[in-house]
PDB file of C-alpha atoms in Angstrom:
ATOM      1  CA  MET A  10       4.677   8.902 -32.980  1.00 86.00           C
ATOM      2  CA  ALA A  11       5.032  12.648 -32.930  1.00 91.00           C
ATOM      3  CA  LYS A  12       7.378  14.632 -30.671  1.00 95.00           C
ATOM      4  CA  TYR A  13       6.115  17.689 -28.810  1.00 95.00           C
ATOM      5  CA  ASP A  14       7.873  20.209 -26.583  1.00 95.00           C
ATOM      6  CA  VAL A  15       5.922  20.800 -23.359  1.00 96.00           C
ATOM      7  CA  THR A  16       6.169  22.967 -20.284  1.00 96.00           C
ATOM      8  CA  TYR A  17       4.979  21.012 -17.262  1.00 96.00           C
ATOM      9  CA  SER A  18       3.000  22.547 -14.403  1.00 96.00           C
ATOM     10  CA  CYS A  19       6.187  22.547 -12.289  1.00 96.00           C
ATOM     11  CA  GLY A  20       7.825  24.859 -14.853  1.00 96.00           C
ATOM     12  CA  HIS A  21      10.255  22.309 -16.260  1.00 96.00           C
ATOM     13  CA  GLU A  22      10.358  21.717 -19.975  1.00 96.00           C
ATOM     14  CA  GLY A  23      10.696  18.486 -21.891  1.00 96.00           C
ATOM     15  CA  THR A  24       9.996  16.632 -25.098  1.00 95.00           C
ATOM     16  CA  ILE A  25       7.388  13.899 -25.186  1.00 95.00           C
ATOM     17  CA  GLY A  26       6.333  11.330 -27.741  1.00 94.00           C
ATOM     18  CA  VAL A  27       2.612  11.117 -28.405  1.00 93.00           C
ATOM     19  CA  PHE A  28       0.923   8.199 -30.138  1.00 91.00           C
ATOM     20  CA  GLY A  29      -2.526   8.008 -31.634  1.00 90.00           C
ATOM     21  CA  PRO A  30      -4.634   9.856 -34.149  1.00 91.00           C
ATOM     22  CA  GLU A  31      -3.448  13.356 -34.978  1.00 89.00           C
ATOM     23  CA  LYS A  32      -6.785  14.851 -33.892  1.00 90.00           C
ATOM     24  CA  ASP A  33      -6.224  13.524 -30.326  1.00 92.00           C
ATOM     25  CA  ARG A  34      -2.572  14.456 -29.913  1.00 93.00           C
ATOM     26  CA  GLN A  35      -2.965  18.059 -28.788  1.00 93.00           C
ATOM     27  CA  TRP A  36      -5.461  16.982 -26.137  1.00 94.00           C
ATOM     28  CA  LYS A  37      -2.915  14.407 -24.865  1.00 95.00           C
ATOM     29  CA  VAL A  38      -0.132  17.011 -24.873  1.00 95.00           C
ATOM     30  CA  ASP A  39      -2.345  19.412 -22.913  1.00 95.00           C
ATOM     31  CA  ARG A  40      -3.172  16.739 -20.307  1.00 95.00           C
ATOM     32  CA  ILE A  41       0.490  15.763 -19.910  1.00 95.00           C
ATOM     33  CA  SER A  42       1.568  19.397 -19.548  1.00 94.00           C
ATOM     34  CA  GLU A  43      -0.947  19.855 -16.708  1.00 96.00           C
ATOM     35  CA  GLY A  44       1.074  17.407 -14.615  1.00 95.00           C
ATOM     36  CA  LEU A  45       4.543  17.403 -13.138  1.00 96.00           C
ATOM     37  CA  CYS A  46       7.627  16.516 -15.132  1.00 95.00           C
ATOM     38  CA  PRO A  47       8.829  12.928 -14.635  1.00 95.00           C
ATOM     39  CA  GLU A  48      11.583  14.014 -12.229  1.00 96.00           C
ATOM     40  CA  CYS A  49       9.295  16.149 -10.044  1.00 96.00           C
ATOM     41  CA  ALA A  50       6.598  13.447 -10.124  1.00 96.00           C
ATOM     42  CA  LYS A  51       9.144  10.901  -8.919  1.00 97.00           C
ATOM     43  CA  LYS A  52      10.253  13.199  -6.087  1.00 97.00           C
ATOM     44  CA  GLU A  53       6.637  13.791  -5.099  1.00 97.00           C
ATOM     45  CA  ARG A  54       5.911  10.023  -4.998  1.00 95.00           C
ATOM     46  CA  GLU A  55       9.037   9.397  -2.919  1.00 94.00           C
ATOM     47  CA  GLU A  56       8.054  12.149  -0.465  1.00 96.00           C
ATOM     48  CA  GLN A  57       4.521  10.744  -0.226  1.00 94.00           C
ATOM     49  CA  ARG A  58       5.916   7.252   0.438  1.00 91.00           C
ATOM     50  CA  ARG A  59       8.330   8.611   3.045  1.00 92.00           C
ATOM     51  CA  LYS A  60       5.463  10.352   4.887  1.00 95.00           C
ATOM     52  CA  GLU A  61       3.268   7.233   4.737  1.00 92.00           C
ATOM     53  CA  ASN A  62       6.120   5.072   6.039  1.00 91.00           C
ATOM     54  CA  GLU A  63       6.854   7.484   8.902  1.00 93.00           C
ATOM     55  CA  GLU A  64       3.183   7.663   9.860  1.00 93.00           C
ATOM     56  CA  ALA A  65       2.832   3.860   9.773  1.00 92.00           C
ATOM     57  CA  ALA A  66       5.954   3.432  11.941  1.00 92.00           C
ATOM     58  CA  LYS A  67       4.624   6.007  14.409  1.00 94.00           C
ATOM     59  CA  ILE A  68       1.240   4.255  14.628  1.00 93.00           C
ATOM     60  CA  ALA A  69       2.928   0.855  15.049  1.00 93.00           C
ATOM     61  CA  ALA A  70       5.036   2.177  17.926  1.00 93.00           C
ATOM     62  CA  GLU A  71       2.089   3.934  19.603  1.00 95.00           C
ATOM     63  CA  LYS A  72      -0.161   0.882  19.374  1.00 94.00           C
ATOM     64  CA  GLY A  73       2.519  -1.586  20.421  1.00 94.00           C
ATOM     65  CA  TYR A  74       2.630  -3.649  17.242  1.00 95.00           C
ATOM     66  CA  VAL A  75       5.391  -6.218  17.045  1.00 94.00           C
ATOM     67  CA  GLU A  76       8.628  -4.799  15.645  1.00 94.00           C
ATOM     68  CA  LEU A  77       9.326  -6.066  12.143  1.00 95.00           C
ATOM     69  CA  GLU A  78      12.577  -7.727  11.085  1.00 95.00           C
ATOM     70  CA  GLY A  79      14.332  -7.038   7.797  1.00 95.00           C
ATOM     71  CA  THR A  80      16.356  -4.354   6.091  1.00 95.00           C
ATOM     72  CA  GLU A  81      15.555  -0.752   6.917  1.00 93.00           C
ATOM     73  CA  LYS A  82      13.850  -0.309   3.549  1.00 93.00           C
ATOM     74  CA  GLN A  83      11.798  -3.523   3.978  1.00 94.00           C
ATOM     75  CA  VAL A  84      10.673  -2.535   7.467  1.00 95.00           C
ATOM     76  CA  LYS A  85       9.552   0.922   6.336  1.00 93.00           C
ATOM     77  CA  TRP A  86       7.569  -0.514   3.442  1.00 92.00           C
ATOM     78  CA  ALA A  87       6.133  -3.391   5.479  1.00 93.00           C
ATOM     79  CA  ASN A  88       4.920  -1.022   8.222  1.00 94.00           C
ATOM     80  CA  SER A  89       2.884   0.838   5.587  1.00 92.00           C
ATOM     81  CA  ILE A  90       1.498  -2.411   4.185  1.00 91.00           C
ATOM     82  CA  ARG A  91       0.600  -3.665   7.659  1.00 92.00           C
ATOM     83  CA  GLU A  92      -1.170  -0.392   8.415  1.00 92.00           C
ATOM     84  CA  SER A  93      -3.263  -0.735   5.240  1.00 89.00           C
ATOM     85  CA  TYR A  94      -4.332  -4.237   6.341  1.00 88.00           C
ATOM     86  CA  VAL A  95      -5.104  -2.946   9.837  1.00 91.00           C
ATOM     87  CA  LYS A  96      -7.300  -0.200   8.346  1.00 91.00           C
ATOM     88  CA  LEU A  97      -9.082  -2.783   6.185  1.00 88.00           C
ATOM     89  CA  ILE A  98      -9.737  -5.021   9.195  1.00 89.00           C
ATOM     90  CA  GLN A  99     -10.858  -2.062  11.311  1.00 91.00           C
ATOM     91  CA  SER A 100     -13.328  -0.885   8.668  1.00 91.00           C
ATOM     92  CA  SER A 101     -14.773  -4.418   8.522  1.00 89.00           C
ATOM     93  CA  LEU A 102     -15.025  -4.465  12.323  1.00 89.00           C
ATOM     94  CA  ASP A 103     -16.760  -1.075  12.261  1.00 91.00           C
ATOM     95  CA  PHE A 104     -19.212  -2.384   9.653  1.00 89.00           C
ATOM     96  CA  THR A 105     -20.199  -5.328  11.843  1.00 86.00           C
ATOM     97  CA  GLU A 106     -20.423  -3.184  15.002  1.00 85.00           C
ATOM     98  CA  GLY A 107     -23.758  -3.604  16.719  1.00 84.00           C
ATOM     99  CA  LYS A 108     -24.933  -6.442  14.498  1.00 84.00           C
ATOM    100  CA  THR A 109     -26.202  -9.353  16.557  1.00 82.00           C
ATOM    101  CA  GLY A 110     -26.643 -12.133  14.018  1.00 87.00           C
ATOM    102  CA  GLU A 111     -24.614 -15.301  14.468  1.00 90.00           C
ATOM    103  CA  ALA A 112     -22.724 -14.718  11.215  1.00 89.00           C
ATOM    104  CA  SER A 113     -21.792 -11.170  12.274  1.00 86.00           C
ATOM    105  CA  ILE A 114     -20.566 -12.368  15.640  1.00 88.00           C
ATOM    106  CA  ARG A 115     -18.403 -15.071  13.999  1.00 89.00           C
ATOM    107  CA  ARG A 116     -17.117 -12.500  11.502  1.00 88.00           C
ATOM    108  CA  ARG A 117     -16.135 -10.107  14.319  1.00 89.00           C
ATOM    109  CA  GLU A 118     -14.328 -12.903  16.143  1.00 91.00           C
ATOM    110  CA  LYS A 119     -12.421 -13.834  12.981  1.00 88.00           C
ATOM    111  CA  LEU A 120     -11.540 -10.192  12.253  1.00 89.00           C
ATOM    112  CA  THR A 121     -10.344  -9.666  15.820  1.00 91.00           C
ATOM    113  CA  LYS A 122      -8.066 -12.715  15.508  1.00 89.00           C
ATOM    114  CA  GLN A 123      -6.764 -11.439  12.174  1.00 88.00           C
ATOM    115  CA  MET A 124      -6.045  -8.026  13.702  1.00 90.00           C
ATOM    116  CA  GLU A 125      -4.118  -9.677  16.518  1.00 91.00           C
ATOM    117  CA  PHE A 126      -2.195 -11.836  14.053  1.00 89.00           C
ATOM    118  CA  PHE A 127      -1.233  -8.962  11.728  1.00 89.00           C
ATOM    119  CA  THR A 128      -0.188  -6.651  14.568  1.00 93.00           C
ATOM    120  CA  LYS A 129       1.341  -9.024  17.112  1.00 92.00           C
ATOM    121  CA  GLU A 130       2.537 -12.194  15.387  1.00 90.00           C
ATOM    122  CA  ILE A 131       4.009 -11.446  11.959  1.00 90.00           C
ATOM    123  CA  ARG A 132       7.625 -10.500  12.531  1.00 91.00           C
ATOM    124  CA  LYS A 133       9.159 -10.645   9.063  1.00 92.00           C
ATOM    125  CA  ALA A 134       8.831  -7.534   6.912  1.00 93.00           C
ATOM    126  CA  LYS A 135       9.292  -9.791   3.884  1.00 91.00           C
ATOM    127  CA  THR A 136       5.986 -11.522   4.643  1.00 90.00           C
ATOM    128  CA  PHE A 137       4.002  -8.261   4.420  1.00 89.00           C
ATOM    129  CA  ILE A 138       5.794  -7.288   1.211  1.00 90.00           C
ATOM    130  CA  GLU A 139       5.020 -10.628  -0.427  1.00 87.00           C
ATOM    131  CA  ILE A 140       1.373 -10.423   0.623  1.00 83.00           C
ATOM    132  CA  GLN A 141       1.053  -6.946  -0.859  1.00 81.00           C
ATOM    133  CA  VAL A 142       2.894  -7.703  -4.097  1.00 73.00           C
ATOM    134  CA  GLU A 143       0.650 -10.705  -4.705  1.00 72.00           C
ATOM    135  CA  GLY A 144      -2.444  -8.610  -3.951  1.00 72.00           C
ATOM    136  CA  MET A 145      -3.900 -11.255  -1.671  1.00 71.00           C
ATOM    137  CA  PRO A 146      -7.303 -10.796  -0.067  1.00 72.00           C
ATOM    138  CA  LEU A 147      -7.315 -10.705   3.714  1.00 72.00           C
ATOM    139  CA  SER A 148      -8.054 -14.380   4.445  1.00 73.00           C
ATOM    140  CA  ALA A 149      -5.510 -15.630   1.887  1.00 76.00           C
ATOM    141  CA  ALA A 150      -2.938 -13.168   3.222  1.00 76.00           C
ATOM    142  CA  GLU A 151      -3.473 -14.472   6.744  1.00 77.00           C
ATOM    143  CA  GLU A 152      -3.095 -18.088   5.633  1.00 80.00           C
ATOM    144  CA  TYR A 153       0.049 -17.333   3.613  1.00 77.00           C
ATOM    145  CA  ALA A 154       1.594 -15.312   6.441  1.00 78.00           C
ATOM    146  CA  ARG A 155       0.947 -18.086   8.991  1.00 77.00           C
ATOM    147  CA  ARG A 156       2.717 -20.585   6.716  1.00 77.00           C
ATOM    148  CA  GLU A 157       5.651 -18.238   6.114  1.00 76.00           C
ATOM    149  CA  GLU A 158       6.093 -17.425   9.788  1.00 72.00           C
ATOM    150  CA  LYS A 159       6.030 -21.140  10.732  1.00 74.00           C
ATOM    151  CA  GLN A 160       8.629 -22.038   8.085  1.00 73.00           C
ATOM    152  CA  ASN A 161      10.994 -19.282   9.186  1.00 62.00           C
ATOM    153  CA  VAL A 162      10.944 -19.938  12.926  1.00 56.00           C
TER     154      VAL A 162
END
């Protein structure tokens, strides 16, 4: 590993360790220096998350979604996760819009029930967080959430 001094795009300076063949190192240093320093990158991610959480909470309030229970941090995060599932369901509903086949009609009915479940029935922020961390597909997430909500009633 070789150490290089870099000036990041934000103007901060730092020292980085670069691995790999010597012929590739300068290219890696150049790419790293095009980005923000670790501290500025962290601040930018936190600001992005804060904006996403605020937007998700605003949408949830406007659309009358059930209020989530948990710590303040859990609720903020879970609102964002729920909104991502809602967008996924809505895009699937939009895709099936106007299709008249029996399978499409059944799919729309199932998606509509899932939308109702995710927005009106799941109350625990923890449930959304666990679904997201596990990376569950929509149907598995619904099944898991139903079990969790029943156990915690």
